[in-house]
Amino acid sequence: MRDMIAFCGLDCERCDAYLATLNDDQALREKTAKLWAELNNAPILPEHINCEGCRVDGIKTVYCDNLCAIRQCALKKEVTTCGDCADLEKCSTVGMVISNDPTALENLRG
């Protein structure tokens, strides 16, 4: 499995936080912070939008590093991704990602 597939199956290389970091794109950081703040009802600021990928060493967004229940669960269970978890099919936590982005499940299944 590619390193840039997040624990949940999303493709980090398509994530606006990753792209803003990679390209040092302040306008994309601002746009992403505003959207994520609204979606998560949390104070997410442009300076929080820096990430080098969910499963690789390096910086993470505040949300991904500390608040993402999926990432925390996968780290606790010591799985490479949720695709390696026996509870994948019945997990409501990763299920919300999969229901919003069916390619995530394809990525998890490899």
Short mmCIF file of C-alpha atoms in Angstrom, two decimals:
data_model
loop_
_atom_site.label_atom_id
_atom_site.label_comp_id
_atom_site.label_asym_id
_atom_site.label_seq_id
_atom_site.Cartn_x
_atom_site.Cartn_y
_atom_site.Cartn_z
CA MET A 1 0.00 0.00 0.00
CA ARG A 2 1.25 3.45 -0.83
CA ASP A 3 2.54 5.48 2.14
CA MET A 4 0.36 8.42 1.14
CA ILE A 5 -2.89 6.55 1.77
CA ALA A 6 -4.16 7.65 5.17
CA PHE A 7 -5.30 5.26 7.88
CA CYS A 8 -8.90 5.91 6.72
CA GLY A 9 -8.15 5.24 3.06
CA LEU A 10 -8.15 8.83 1.84
CA ASP A 11 -5.35 9.76 -0.54
CA CYS A 12 -3.11 12.30 1.22
CA GLU A 13 -1.73 13.40 -2.14
CA ARG A 14 -5.19 14.80 -2.94
CA CYS A 15 -5.69 16.47 0.45
CA ASP A 16 -5.74 20.26 0.42
CA ALA A 17 -3.63 20.42 3.58
CA TYR A 18 -0.95 18.27 1.98
CA LEU A 19 -1.10 20.24 -1.26
CA ALA A 20 -0.91 23.58 0.58
CA THR A 21 2.14 22.33 2.47
CA LEU A 22 3.85 20.85 -0.58
CA ASN A 23 3.30 24.00 -2.64
CA ASP A 24 3.53 26.51 0.24
CA ASP A 25 0.14 27.83 -0.91
CA GLN A 26 -1.18 30.32 1.63
CA ALA A 27 -4.45 30.91 -0.25
CA LEU A 28 -5.20 27.17 -0.16
CA ARG A 29 -4.33 27.07 3.56
CA GLU A 30 -6.83 29.87 4.22
CA LYS A 31 -9.56 28.24 2.12
CA THR A 32 -8.98 24.84 3.76
CA ALA A 33 -8.89 26.27 7.28
CA LYS A 34 -12.19 28.04 6.73
CA LEU A 35 -13.87 24.93 5.33
CA TRP A 36 -12.49 22.57 7.98
CA ALA A 37 -13.42 24.98 10.77
CA GLU A 38 -17.01 24.99 9.52
CA LEU A 39 -17.18 21.22 8.96
CA ASN A 40 -15.65 20.38 12.34
CA ASN A 41 -17.11 23.28 14.32
CA ALA A 42 -13.59 23.94 15.58
CA PRO A 43 -11.18 26.89 15.56
CA ILE A 44 -8.94 25.77 12.69
CA LEU A 45 -6.63 28.49 11.44
CA PRO A 46 -4.50 28.71 8.29
CA GLU A 47 -1.34 28.11 10.33
CA HIS A 48 -2.83 24.74 11.33
CA ILE A 49 -2.95 23.64 7.70
CA ASN A 50 0.44 21.99 7.30
CA CYS A 51 0.72 18.26 6.73
CA GLU A 52 3.16 15.89 5.09
CA GLY A 53 0.87 12.86 5.21
CA CYS A 54 -1.07 10.87 7.79
CA ARG A 55 1.16 7.81 7.99
CA VAL A 56 4.59 9.29 7.25
CA ASP A 57 6.99 11.05 9.57
CA GLY A 58 6.65 14.81 9.53
CA ILE A 59 4.20 17.52 10.40
CA LYS A 60 0.47 16.92 10.63
CA THR A 61 -2.48 19.24 10.88
CA VAL A 62 -3.74 19.78 14.41
CA TYR A 63 -6.87 17.83 13.52
CA CYS A 64 -5.06 14.86 12.00
CA ASP A 65 -2.41 14.68 14.70
CA ASN A 66 -4.60 15.09 17.78
CA LEU A 67 -8.31 14.97 16.98
CA CYS A 68 -8.83 12.34 14.27
CA ALA A 69 -10.46 9.37 15.98
CA ILE A 70 -9.60 7.12 13.04
CA ARG A 71 -5.88 7.87 13.21
CA GLN A 72 -5.81 7.48 17.00
CA CYS A 73 -7.60 4.13 16.78
CA ALA A 74 -5.29 2.80 14.06
CA LEU A 75 -2.21 3.85 16.00
CA LYS A 76 -3.57 2.17 19.15
CA LYS A 77 -4.37 -1.04 17.25
CA GLU A 78 -1.00 -0.82 15.49
CA VAL A 79 -2.48 -1.45 12.04
CA THR A 80 -0.99 -0.08 8.83
CA THR A 81 -4.42 1.23 7.80
CA CYS A 82 -8.03 0.51 8.68
CA GLY A 83 -7.91 -2.01 5.82
CA ASP A 84 -5.90 -4.26 8.14
CA CYS A 85 -8.45 -4.05 10.96
CA ALA A 86 -10.86 -6.92 11.53
CA ASP A 87 -13.56 -4.38 12.41
CA LEU A 88 -13.43 -2.48 9.08
CA GLU A 89 -16.80 -3.64 7.77
CA LYS A 90 -18.71 -2.71 10.94
CA CYS A 91 -16.73 0.36 12.04
CA SER A 92 -18.91 3.46 12.15
CA THR A 93 -15.90 5.74 12.64
CA VAL A 94 -14.19 4.94 9.34
CA GLY A 95 -17.60 4.22 7.82
CA MET A 96 -18.41 7.91 7.64
CA VAL A 97 -15.29 8.52 5.53
CA ILE A 98 -16.04 5.58 3.27
CA SER A 99 -19.65 6.66 2.78
CA ASN A 100 -18.49 10.14 1.72
CA ASP A 101 -15.64 8.88 -0.50
CA PRO A 102 -16.02 5.34 -1.87
CA THR A 103 -12.47 5.42 -3.27
CA ALA A 104 -11.27 5.32 0.35
CA LEU A 105 -12.58 1.75 0.67
CA GLU A 106 -10.92 0.82 -2.63
CA ASN A 107 -7.65 2.22 -1.28
CA LEU A 108 -8.00 0.27 1.95
CA ARG A 109 -8.62 -2.96 0.11
CA GLY A 110 -5.52 -2.28 -1.98
#
